[in-house]
């Protein structure tokens, strides 16, 4: 690395490094290959191919998170953060999850015929560094989720044994200080054993069967209905009287919402298993919406019963739903809830541990993590090494860290990963299509194809549109041939605004400077959106930091000054959003598209950044250490051992060998010049990252070749 840097000037070094950070993986390489885990011997995985219905996906999404959310998170947040206001915390977290979920759904359908999480999507569409950072945070999400599930199961068994297990460990093993917030905690050997046991099960190839998952979810639903009905006989309205409903104020509600966000991550596993769906393009978005609504209904109803049955300060933090019946002497109800707890927490534990080795395996196969993690067992056809390593780390966390601290740590990595997904959707929606020459005019045939039939402007609209086309095409038009804007499957922002504003739509569009329907994105407009989006991302954290730490927690002149600064930053955020609106949007049509872009992704960025800053400083300290470890691994290993990097080096070696033998040949003529004429200084569009890779003064060594992905200038990835 040092020798490589010594041979380059500062500008060339920055250019080469930015090319490495922003290179993307060609879509062709993401198809199922010989080394794909889903392509196993006959009878191993073929049974699940294209058989999952929308209901199956909803069951997977609900089961993966409702156990931890309902049986653990609700009680912890009510007891320590929000009181009965946990109901509002769940509603706010659900709204934030919906904003992130629709962006996640669009991100998934942008990469057809691939399975995987946001890591694989971002590697194909955005760039390597963003993909690594998202994948690294997803590993944290699964790691903490596995440890929390094991710890919750341990606490549940401890509650069934009247806390004799914890008392035995404290008596014979003692307590540990400094783990968590400094309170005494005991080494949870039972949680360690549970995590290791599930790790062995996953490593042996016992997959999370859809049928098994559905059975456990039915048990969950039955127990949930029992809790609601039986709890009606033990309610006390006095638990909500006066200040008891919001004992920690709205600040506690928002802090609770940040922790509750993890209870709505079912859409992650829905997208991961979407390749086995019968119709993934329609099933994924509908399943995401249905799972979010189902989880919200379960969480809110359980929180209402819990806080009306038991005063918030008397809620048991380890097994709240079981102990709420024990407080009233209804022991039969406690044991019934225990059955549901075992079912729900088991599914959540499997749902957290099962995808974690898959993400680690994918990152290691791409060279971003250590290659030994790609070892696949010949007997079980599972990434055994990745399973053992990830499960062992989760077991150590379950042993040493308390359940409350694990719950607080679960959300931060998830929030940042999904915030980056929203950023990526906003970036990609305004980039020119790589296959399209953005400088050519639109033909009459193209105009006919993008005509919005049945959405003709009124006479007043035509008056406001003097000088423009009179064919009635709308800004949201532009679908590919064979598609119709009459589809109710998704609604773009112009169509929605048009229905709301009626005849004033075109007036507003002209005054705001929104481009007309024939405008196409260019590299210049794409770079403007890139700069505005990145500025929006960083300024949202600065804005909420000023509001939370300056306005809410400040006093006197400092609070006033912070308020003025926050107002100025809010104006800057509005200006950035306006600049994005004024750029032409891509006319590419996807099976599912997030509505109201750029407002929905921008709202997701703002809401998620606020929730992240409401988490404790200790959680941020742990998260910072985790990110620094990831950056160290990527900077010292991943960027230099990436599959794209190795392919680029091999291509450069072949190119240099070719030039060495052909130095005396005249290569001024190329038959490609007649087939693919280009201006001397004109380069084809290389993707959203082109603006950050220009101006380095480095010429493309592979003249006349066409990139198989946005891997610029020496980093073109070719399929083997």
PDB file of C-alpha atoms in Angstrom, residues 243-375:
ATOM      1  CA  UNK A 243     -48.789  12.605  34.967  1.00  0.00           C
ATOM      2  CA  UNK A 244     -48.544   8.822  35.100  1.00  0.00           C
ATOM      3  CA  UNK A 245     -49.212   8.501  31.369  1.00  0.00           C
ATOM      4  CA  UNK A 246     -46.056  10.436  30.407  1.00  0.00           C
ATOM      5  CA  UNK A 247     -43.866  10.185  33.522  1.00  0.00           C
ATOM      6  CA  UNK A 248     -40.704  10.836  31.518  1.00  0.00           C
ATOM      7  CA  UNK A 249     -42.223  13.497  29.237  1.00  0.00           C
ATOM      8  CA  UNK A 250     -42.072  13.620  25.465  1.00  0.00           C
ATOM      9  CA  UNK A 251     -38.317  13.239  25.556  1.00  0.00           C
ATOM     10  CA  UNK A 252     -38.827   9.800  27.090  1.00  0.00           C
ATOM     11  CA  UNK A 253     -41.404   8.957  24.413  1.00  0.00           C
ATOM     12  CA  UNK A 254     -38.937   9.805  21.632  1.00  0.00           C
ATOM     13  CA  UNK A 255     -36.126   7.925  23.348  1.00  0.00           C
ATOM     14  CA  UNK A 256     -38.456   4.957  23.631  1.00  0.00           C
ATOM     15  CA  UNK A 257     -39.356   5.270  19.944  1.00  0.00           C
ATOM     16  CA  UNK A 258     -35.666   4.992  19.036  1.00  0.00           C
ATOM     17  CA  UNK A 259     -35.418   1.753  21.014  1.00  0.00           C
ATOM     18  CA  UNK A 260     -38.744   0.451  19.668  1.00  0.00           C
ATOM     19  CA  UNK A 261     -37.572   0.881  16.064  1.00  0.00           C
ATOM     20  CA  UNK A 262     -35.854  -2.502  16.202  1.00  0.00           C
ATOM     21  CA  UNK A 263     -39.239  -4.129  16.768  1.00  0.00           C
ATOM     22  CA  UNK A 264     -40.259  -3.237  13.178  1.00  0.00           C
ATOM     23  CA  UNK A 265     -37.376  -4.666  11.142  1.00  0.00           C
ATOM     24  CA  UNK A 266     -39.371  -7.563   9.689  1.00  0.00           C
ATOM     25  CA  UNK A 267     -39.088  -6.100   6.179  1.00  0.00           C
ATOM     26  CA  UNK A 268     -35.390  -6.966   6.227  1.00  0.00           C
ATOM     27  CA  UNK A 269     -35.960 -10.720   6.242  1.00  0.00           C
ATOM     28  CA  UNK A 270     -38.856 -10.270   3.798  1.00  0.00           C
ATOM     29  CA  UNK A 271     -36.468  -8.755   1.266  1.00  0.00           C
ATOM     30  CA  UNK A 272     -33.827 -11.380   2.046  1.00  0.00           C
ATOM     31  CA  UNK A 273     -36.159 -14.294   1.271  1.00  0.00           C
ATOM     32  CA  UNK A 274     -38.066 -12.528  -1.502  1.00  0.00           C
ATOM     33  CA  UNK A 275     -36.373 -14.538  -4.260  1.00  0.00           C
ATOM     34  CA  UNK A 276     -38.411 -17.591  -3.234  1.00  0.00           C
ATOM     35  CA  UNK A 277     -41.678 -15.649  -3.578  1.00  0.00           C
ATOM     36  CA  UNK A 278     -44.070 -16.570  -6.371  1.00  0.00           C
ATOM     37  CA  UNK A 279     -44.348 -12.933  -7.414  1.00  0.00           C
ATOM     38  CA  UNK A 280     -41.646 -10.985  -5.603  1.00  0.00           C
ATOM     39  CA  UNK A 281     -42.414  -7.670  -7.296  1.00  0.00           C
ATOM     40  CA  UNK A 282     -45.885  -7.491  -5.774  1.00  0.00           C
ATOM     41  CA  UNK A 283     -45.411  -9.699  -2.716  1.00  0.00           C
ATOM     42  CA  UNK A 284     -42.466  -7.809  -1.195  1.00  0.00           C
ATOM     43  CA  UNK A 285     -44.091  -4.345  -0.860  1.00  0.00           C
ATOM     44  CA  UNK A 286     -47.449  -5.748   0.236  1.00  0.00           C
ATOM     45  CA  UNK A 287     -45.790  -8.085   2.752  1.00  0.00           C
ATOM     46  CA  UNK A 288     -43.713  -5.221   4.166  1.00  0.00           C
ATOM     47  CA  UNK A 289     -46.815  -3.087   4.680  1.00  0.00           C
ATOM     48  CA  UNK A 290     -48.858  -5.946   6.166  1.00  0.00           C
ATOM     49  CA  UNK A 291     -46.087  -6.994   8.565  1.00  0.00           C
ATOM     50  CA  UNK A 292     -45.644  -3.427   9.820  1.00  0.00           C
ATOM     51  CA  UNK A 293     -49.389  -3.025  10.424  1.00  0.00           C
ATOM     52  CA  UNK A 294     -49.616  -6.431  12.145  1.00  0.00           C
ATOM     53  CA  UNK A 295     -46.658  -5.731  14.426  1.00  0.00           C
ATOM     54  CA  UNK A 296     -47.980  -2.275  15.323  1.00  0.00           C
ATOM     55  CA  UNK A 297     -51.396  -3.718  16.241  1.00  0.00           C
ATOM     56  CA  UNK A 298     -49.785  -6.359  18.458  1.00  0.00           C
ATOM     57  CA  UNK A 299     -47.413  -3.930  20.192  1.00  0.00           C
ATOM     58  CA  UNK A 300     -49.977  -1.214  20.878  1.00  0.00           C
ATOM     59  CA  UNK A 301     -52.621  -3.620  22.208  1.00  0.00           C
ATOM     60  CA  UNK A 302     -50.137  -5.415  24.462  1.00  0.00           C
ATOM     61  CA  UNK A 303     -48.732  -2.106  25.741  1.00  0.00           C
ATOM     62  CA  UNK A 304     -52.223  -0.884  26.615  1.00  0.00           C
ATOM     63  CA  UNK A 305     -53.012  -4.064  28.590  1.00  0.00           C
ATOM     64  CA  UNK A 306     -49.602  -4.117  30.294  1.00  0.00           C
ATOM     65  CA  UNK A 307     -49.618  -0.503  31.496  1.00  0.00           C
ATOM     66  CA  UNK A 308     -53.255  -0.700  32.656  1.00  0.00           C
ATOM     67  CA  UNK A 309     -52.642  -3.940  34.565  1.00  0.00           C
ATOM     68  CA  UNK A 310     -49.382  -2.961  36.292  1.00  0.00           C
ATOM     69  CA  UNK A 311     -48.041   0.515  37.252  1.00  0.00           C
ATOM     70  CA  UNK A 312     -45.117   1.343  34.987  1.00  0.00           C
ATOM     71  CA  UNK A 313     -42.607   1.463  37.864  1.00  0.00           C
ATOM     72  CA  UNK A 314     -43.567  -2.049  39.017  1.00  0.00           C
ATOM     73  CA  UNK A 315     -43.211  -3.720  35.602  1.00  0.00           C
ATOM     74  CA  UNK A 316     -40.766  -6.631  35.577  1.00  0.00           C
ATOM     75  CA  UNK A 317     -37.969  -5.779  33.138  1.00  0.00           C
ATOM     76  CA  UNK A 318     -37.026  -9.378  32.323  1.00  0.00           C
ATOM     77  CA  UNK A 319     -40.389 -11.046  31.619  1.00  0.00           C
ATOM     78  CA  UNK A 320     -43.035  -8.292  31.779  1.00  0.00           C
ATOM     79  CA  UNK A 321     -45.969 -10.082  30.122  1.00  0.00           C
ATOM     80  CA  UNK A 322     -45.586 -13.193  32.229  1.00  0.00           C
ATOM     81  CA  UNK A 323     -45.228 -11.328  35.503  1.00  0.00           C
ATOM     82  CA  UNK A 324     -48.212  -9.030  34.840  1.00  0.00           C
ATOM     83  CA  UNK A 325     -50.512 -12.005  35.442  1.00  0.00           C
ATOM     84  CA  UNK A 326     -48.436 -13.262  38.389  1.00  0.00           C
ATOM     85  CA  UNK A 327     -48.880  -9.882  40.120  1.00  0.00           C
ATOM     86  CA  UNK A 328     -52.643 -10.493  40.141  1.00  0.00           C
ATOM     87  CA  UNK A 329     -52.237 -14.125  41.254  1.00  0.00           C
ATOM     88  CA  UNK A 330     -53.349 -15.550  37.890  1.00  0.00           C
ATOM     89  CA  UNK A 331     -50.597 -18.202  37.604  1.00  0.00           C
ATOM     90  CA  UNK A 332     -52.374 -20.182  34.879  1.00  0.00           C
ATOM     91  CA  UNK A 333     -52.226 -17.053  32.725  1.00  0.00           C
ATOM     92  CA  UNK A 334     -48.495 -16.712  33.446  1.00  0.00           C
ATOM     93  CA  UNK A 335     -47.771 -20.224  32.183  1.00  0.00           C
ATOM     94  CA  UNK A 336     -49.934 -19.691  29.104  1.00  0.00           C
ATOM     95  CA  UNK A 337     -47.960 -16.562  28.232  1.00  0.00           C
ATOM     96  CA  UNK A 338     -44.760 -18.575  28.815  1.00  0.00           C
ATOM     97  CA  UNK A 339     -45.727 -20.867  25.931  1.00  0.00           C
ATOM     98  CA  UNK A 340     -46.143 -17.878  23.654  1.00  0.00           C
ATOM     99  CA  UNK A 341     -42.858 -16.427  24.891  1.00  0.00           C
ATOM    100  CA  UNK A 342     -40.983 -19.591  23.983  1.00  0.00           C
ATOM    101  CA  UNK A 343     -42.570 -19.651  20.525  1.00  0.00           C
ATOM    102  CA  UNK A 344     -42.088 -15.951  19.796  1.00  0.00           C
ATOM    103  CA  UNK A 345     -38.557 -15.609  21.137  1.00  0.00           C
ATOM    104  CA  UNK A 346     -37.431 -18.807  19.394  1.00  0.00           C
ATOM    105  CA  UNK A 347     -38.571 -17.501  16.008  1.00  0.00           C
ATOM    106  CA  UNK A 348     -36.976 -14.108  16.692  1.00  0.00           C
ATOM    107  CA  UNK A 349     -33.715 -15.766  17.711  1.00  0.00           C
ATOM    108  CA  UNK A 350     -33.621 -17.906  14.573  1.00  0.00           C
ATOM    109  CA  UNK A 351     -34.634 -14.889  12.489  1.00  0.00           C
ATOM    110  CA  UNK A 352     -31.652 -12.922  13.806  1.00  0.00           C
ATOM    111  CA  UNK A 353     -29.035 -15.670  13.619  1.00  0.00           C
ATOM    112  CA  UNK A 354     -30.038 -17.249  10.303  1.00  0.00           C
ATOM    113  CA  UNK A 355     -29.327 -14.238   7.995  1.00  0.00           C
ATOM    114  CA  UNK A 356     -26.159 -13.116   9.843  1.00  0.00           C
ATOM    115  CA  UNK A 357     -23.821 -15.792   8.435  1.00  0.00           C
ATOM    116  CA  UNK A 358     -25.330 -15.193   5.003  1.00  0.00           C
ATOM    117  CA  UNK A 359     -24.348 -11.499   5.049  1.00  0.00           C
ATOM    118  CA  UNK A 360     -20.890 -12.345   6.421  1.00  0.00           C
ATOM    119  CA  UNK A 361     -20.474 -15.023   3.737  1.00  0.00           C
ATOM    120  CA  UNK A 362     -21.488 -12.595   0.971  1.00  0.00           C
ATOM    121  CA  UNK A 363     -19.082  -9.904   2.181  1.00  0.00           C
ATOM    122  CA  UNK A 364     -16.227 -12.404   2.552  1.00  0.00           C
ATOM    123  CA  UNK A 365     -16.908 -13.863  -0.907  1.00  0.00           C
ATOM    124  CA  UNK A 366     -16.623 -10.344  -2.306  1.00  0.00           C
ATOM    125  CA  UNK A 367     -13.285  -9.961  -0.496  1.00  0.00           C
ATOM    126  CA  UNK A 368     -14.466  -7.245   1.911  1.00  0.00           C
ATOM    127  CA  UNK A 369     -14.103  -9.551   4.917  1.00  0.00           C
ATOM    128  CA  UNK A 370     -11.559 -12.301   5.501  1.00  0.00           C
ATOM    129  CA  UNK A 371     -11.712 -15.077   2.914  1.00  0.00           C
ATOM    130  CA  UNK A 372     -11.696 -17.936   5.417  1.00  0.00           C
ATOM    131  CA  UNK A 373     -15.264 -16.920   6.343  1.00  0.00           C
ATOM    132  CA  UNK A 374     -16.439 -18.202   2.933  1.00  0.00           C
ATOM    133  CA  UNK A 375     -15.801 -21.840   3.832  1.00  0.00           C
TER     134      UNK A 375
END
